CSV table of C-alpha atoms in Angstrom, one decimal:
chain,number,residue,atom,x,y,z
A,1,MET,CA,189.1,6.6,-35.9
A,2,LEU,CA,188.4,5.6,-32.3
A,3,SER,CA,190.8,6.3,-29.5
A,4,GLY,CA,191.1,6.4,-25.8
A,5,ARG,CA,193.6,8.7,-24.0
A,6,GLY,CA,194.6,8.3,-20.4
A,7,LEU,CA,191.7,6.1,-19.5
A,8,THR,CA,191.1,5.3,-15.9
A,9,LYS,CA,188.3,3.5,-14.2
A,10,LYS,CA,188.1,2.4,-10.5
A,11,TYR,CA,185.8,0.0,-8.7
A,12,GLY,CA,186.0,0.3,-4.9
A,13,GLY,CA,189.5,1.9,-5.0
A,14,VAL,CA,190.9,-0.7,-7.4
A,15,HIS,CA,192.0,0.4,-10.8
A,16,ALA,CA,190.3,-1.6,-13.6
A,17,LEU,CA,192.0,0.8,-16.0
A,18,ASP,CA,195.1,2.8,-15.1
A,19,GLY,CA,196.0,5.3,-17.7
A,20,VAL,CA,195.3,3.3,-20.9
A,21,ASP,CA,196.1,4.9,-24.3
A,22,ILE,CA,194.7,3.0,-27.3
A,23,THR,CA,193.7,3.7,-30.9
A,24,ILE,CA,191.5,1.6,-33.2
A,25,GLN,CA,191.9,2.2,-37.0
A,26,ALA,CA,189.0,1.9,-39.5
A,27,GLY,CA,188.4,-1.7,-40.5
A,28,GLU,CA,191.0,-3.1,-38.0
A,29,VAL,CA,190.6,-6.3,-36.1
A,30,LEU,CA,191.9,-5.8,-32.5
A,31,ALA,CA,192.0,-8.5,-29.8
A,32,VAL,CA,192.3,-7.6,-26.2
A,33,ILE,CA,193.7,-10.4,-23.9
A,34,GLY,CA,194.8,-10.7,-20.3
A,35,PRO,CA,193.9,-12.6,-17.1
A,36,SER,CA,190.6,-12.2,-15.4
A,37,GLY,CA,190.3,-8.9,-13.7
A,38,SER,CA,192.9,-7.3,-15.9
A,39,GLY,CA,190.5,-4.6,-17.2
A,40,LYS,CA,189.5,-6.1,-20.6
A,41,THR,CA,185.8,-5.7,-20.3
A,42,SER,CA,186.1,-2.4,-18.6
A,43,LEU,CA,188.1,-1.1,-21.6
A,44,LEU,CA,185.5,-2.4,-24.0
A,45,HIS,CA,182.7,-0.7,-22.0
A,46,VAL,CA,184.5,2.6,-21.8
A,47,LEU,CA,185.5,2.7,-25.5
A,48,SER,CA,181.9,1.9,-26.5
A,49,GLY,CA,180.4,4.5,-24.3
A,50,ILE,CA,178.6,2.1,-22.0
A,51,LEU,CA,180.6,3.4,-19.1
A,52,ARG,CA,182.2,6.8,-18.5
A,53,PRO,CA,185.8,6.8,-17.5
A,54,ASP,CA,186.9,8.3,-14.2
A,55,GLY,CA,189.7,10.0,-16.1
A,56,GLY,CA,190.8,10.5,-19.6
A,57,ASP,CA,188.4,10.5,-22.6
A,58,VAL,CA,187.3,8.6,-25.7
A,59,PHE,CA,187.3,10.2,-29.1
A,60,LEU,CA,185.5,9.1,-32.3
A,61,ASP,CA,186.8,10.9,-35.4
A,62,GLY,CA,188.4,13.4,-33.1
A,63,GLN,CA,185.2,14.2,-31.2
A,64,SER,CA,185.1,13.8,-27.5
A,65,VAL,CA,182.6,11.1,-26.4
A,66,GLY,CA,182.9,12.1,-22.7
A,67,THR,CA,181.4,15.5,-23.3
A,68,LEU,CA,178.3,14.1,-24.9
A,69,SER,CA,175.0,13.9,-23.0
A,70,GLU,CA,173.7,10.5,-21.9
A,71,SER,CA,171.1,10.6,-24.7
A,72,ALA,CA,173.7,11.4,-27.3
A,73,ARG,CA,175.9,8.6,-26.1
A,74,SER,CA,173.0,6.2,-26.3
A,75,GLU,CA,172.4,7.4,-29.9
A,76,LEU,CA,176.1,6.8,-30.6
A,77,ARG,CA,175.9,3.3,-29.4
A,78,ARG,CA,172.8,2.7,-31.5
A,79,THR,CA,174.3,4.1,-34.7
A,80,ALA,CA,178.1,3.9,-34.7
A,81,PHE,CA,178.7,0.7,-32.6
A,82,GLY,CA,177.5,-2.9,-32.7
A,83,PHE,CA,177.8,-5.4,-29.9
A,84,VAL,CA,178.2,-9.2,-29.6
A,85,PHE,CA,178.2,-10.6,-26.1
A,86,GLN,CA,179.1,-14.0,-24.7
A,87,SER,CA,175.5,-15.0,-24.0
A,88,GLY,CA,174.2,-13.4,-27.1
A,89,MET,CA,171.7,-11.4,-25.1
A,90,LEU,CA,168.9,-11.9,-27.6
A,91,VAL,CA,165.3,-11.1,-26.7
A,92,ALA,CA,163.7,-14.6,-26.1
A,93,GLU,CA,160.2,-13.5,-27.1
A,94,LEU,CA,161.4,-12.2,-30.5
A,95,THR,CA,162.1,-14.2,-33.7
A,96,ALA,CA,165.6,-14.2,-35.2
A,97,GLU,CA,164.5,-11.7,-37.8
A,98,GLU,CA,163.1,-9.4,-35.2
A,99,ASN,CA,166.2,-9.7,-33.0
A,100,ALA,CA,168.5,-8.9,-35.9
A,101,ALA,CA,166.3,-6.0,-36.9
A,102,LEU,CA,166.1,-4.5,-33.4
A,103,PRO,CA,168.7,-1.7,-33.8
A,104,LEU,CA,167.1,-0.6,-37.0
A,105,LEU,CA,163.6,-0.5,-35.5
A,106,LEU,CA,164.9,1.5,-32.5
A,107,ALA,CA,166.4,3.9,-35.0
A,108,GLY,CA,163.0,4.5,-36.6
A,109,VAL,CA,163.6,2.4,-39.8
A,110,PRO,CA,160.2,1.2,-41.2
A,111,ARG,CA,159.5,-2.4,-40.0
A,112,HIS,CA,159.4,-3.9,-43.5
A,113,GLN,CA,162.7,-2.4,-44.4
A,114,ALA,CA,164.4,-3.3,-41.1
A,115,VAL,CA,163.2,-6.9,-41.3
A,116,SER,CA,164.3,-7.2,-44.9
A,117,THR,CA,167.8,-6.0,-44.0
A,118,ALA,CA,167.9,-8.4,-41.1
A,119,ARG,CA,166.8,-11.3,-43.3
A,120,ASP,CA,169.6,-10.5,-45.7
A,121,TRP,CA,172.2,-10.5,-43.0
A,122,LEU,CA,170.8,-13.8,-41.6
A,123,ALA,CA,171.1,-15.3,-45.0
A,124,LYS,CA,174.8,-14.1,-45.3
A,125,LEU,CA,175.5,-15.8,-42.0
A,126,GLY,CA,174.1,-19.1,-43.0
A,127,LEU,CA,170.7,-18.8,-41.3
A,128,ALA,CA,168.4,-18.5,-44.4
A,129,GLY,CA,165.0,-19.9,-43.6
A,130,LEU,CA,165.5,-19.7,-39.8
A,131,GLY,CA,164.2,-16.1,-39.4
A,132,GLN,CA,161.0,-17.1,-37.7
A,133,ARG,CA,162.7,-19.2,-35.0
A,134,ARG,CA,163.1,-17.8,-31.5
A,135,PRO,CA,166.4,-18.1,-29.6
A,136,GLY,CA,165.2,-21.1,-27.6
A,137,GLU,CA,164.7,-23.0,-30.8
A,138,MET,CA,168.2,-22.4,-32.1
A,139,SER,CA,171.6,-23.9,-31.2
A,140,GLY,CA,174.2,-21.8,-29.4
A,141,GLY,CA,176.1,-21.2,-32.6
A,142,GLN,CA,173.0,-20.2,-34.5
A,143,ALA,CA,172.0,-17.8,-31.8
A,144,GLN,CA,175.4,-16.1,-31.8
A,145,ARG,CA,175.1,-15.7,-35.6
A,146,VAL,CA,171.8,-13.9,-35.0
A,147,ALA,CA,173.7,-11.7,-32.5
A,148,ILE,CA,176.2,-10.9,-35.3
A,149,ALA,CA,173.5,-10.1,-37.7
A,150,ARG,CA,172.0,-7.7,-35.1
A,151,ALA,CA,175.4,-6.1,-34.6
A,152,LEU,CA,175.9,-5.6,-38.3
A,153,ALA,CA,172.4,-4.7,-39.5
A,154,HIS,CA,172.8,-0.9,-39.0
A,155,ARG,CA,176.3,-1.0,-40.5
A,156,PRO,CA,178.3,0.3,-37.5
A,157,ARG,CA,181.7,1.8,-37.5
A,158,VAL,CA,183.0,-0.6,-34.7
A,159,ILE,CA,181.8,-4.0,-33.5
A,160,PHE,CA,182.6,-4.7,-29.8
A,161,ALA,CA,182.7,-8.5,-29.1
A,162,ASP,CA,183.0,-9.5,-25.4
A,163,GLU,CA,184.1,-13.2,-25.2
A,164,PRO,CA,181.8,-14.0,-28.1
A,165,THR,CA,182.9,-17.7,-28.3
A,166,GLY,CA,183.1,-18.3,-24.6
A,167,ALA,CA,179.8,-20.3,-24.4
A,168,LEU,CA,180.6,-22.3,-27.6
A,169,ASP,CA,182.6,-25.4,-28.3
A,170,THR,CA,185.9,-24.9,-30.1
A,171,ARG,CA,184.7,-25.8,-33.6
A,172,THR,CA,181.5,-23.7,-33.3
A,173,GLY,CA,183.4,-20.8,-31.9
A,174,GLN,CA,185.9,-20.8,-34.7
A,175,ASP,CA,183.1,-21.0,-37.3
A,176,MET,CA,181.3,-18.1,-35.5
A,177,MET,CA,184.4,-16.0,-35.4
A,178,SER,CA,185.0,-16.6,-39.1
A,179,ALA,CA,181.5,-15.4,-39.8
A,180,LEU,CA,181.9,-12.3,-37.7
A,181,LEU,CA,185.2,-11.3,-39.3
A,182,THR,CA,184.1,-12.0,-42.8
A,183,SER,CA,180.9,-10.0,-42.3
A,184,ALA,CA,182.7,-7.1,-40.6
A,185,GLU,CA,185.2,-6.9,-43.4
A,186,GLU,CA,182.4,-6.9,-45.9
A,187,SER,CA,180.7,-4.0,-44.1
A,188,GLY,CA,183.9,-2.1,-43.4
A,189,ALA,CA,183.5,-2.3,-39.6
A,190,ALA,CA,186.4,-2.5,-37.2
A,191,VAL,CA,186.2,-5.3,-34.6
A,192,VAL,CA,187.4,-5.1,-31.0
A,193,VAL,CA,187.2,-8.6,-29.4
A,194,VAL,CA,187.9,-9.4,-25.8
A,195,THR,CA,188.9,-13.1,-25.5
A,196,HIS,CA,190.7,-15.7,-23.4
A,197,ASP,CA,191.1,-17.9,-26.5
A,198,ALA,CA,194.6,-17.7,-28.1
A,199,ALA,CA,193.2,-19.1,-31.3
A,200,ILE,CA,190.6,-16.3,-31.5
A,201,ALA,CA,193.2,-13.7,-30.6
A,202,GLY,CA,195.4,-15.1,-33.4
A,203,ARG,CA,192.8,-14.0,-36.0
A,204,ALA,CA,193.4,-10.4,-35.1
A,205,ARG,CA,195.7,-8.0,-36.9
A,206,ARG,CA,196.8,-6.6,-33.5
A,207,VAL,CA,196.7,-8.0,-30.0
A,208,VAL,CA,196.8,-5.8,-26.9
A,209,GLU,CA,197.6,-7.5,-23.6
A,210,LEU,CA,196.3,-6.0,-20.4
A,211,THR,CA,197.4,-6.6,-16.9
A,212,ASP,CA,196.3,-4.7,-13.8
A,213,GLY,CA,194.5,-2.2,-15.9
A,214,ARG,CA,197.6,-1.3,-18.0
A,215,ILE,CA,198.7,-2.3,-21.5
A,216,LEU,CA,201.6,-4.8,-21.0
A,217,GLN,CA,202.4,-5.2,-24.7
A,218,GLU,CA,201.0,-4.9,-28.2
A,219,VAL,CA,201.8,-7.5,-30.9
A,220,TYR,CA,201.1,-7.1,-34.6
A,221,SER,CA,200.5,-10.1,-36.8
């Protein structure tokens, strides 16, 4: 469904990615692990179209992502992909409902429909009744659930999660990850999660370990 072939990426002459081949199947949960500086986040950003690779290409359903224009790649990120980041990256001035509805609003969905969809996702994620709260009025775990709702609201093909539990305590992180995986399974989305947490990686169907920008090993659970 989504694949990278021969992916390379350099920063100042140093390879963040050095000839990576990887494939993500529809509905799969894939964890990417490795030490700091191993290329985990670079791989996520290249696969999701945030960054262009210096070499190689990314393919979605066989179509080259690298040949798309910048506007087409932005459209792809808005429609086919969802994102959950370590800090949540919610808009502080918006309510939970508005944050979760943001991808739909940007896609031109009427406001009442977008907010209704966001409210449904918030309820599924245990946040019923909290839709009018702003990020500063919520706990870290609640805010990350809003980020999950935002990532899922437009029913993406793939959710990219970069250290989504990194700012949370162990119990909250496990609960948040359970919410993410359950919701992704319900929507049929694949999940690619970058993590340092072995317990989080253990929830994945497949674990890819990177070192020095290369895949060291792949382990299937």
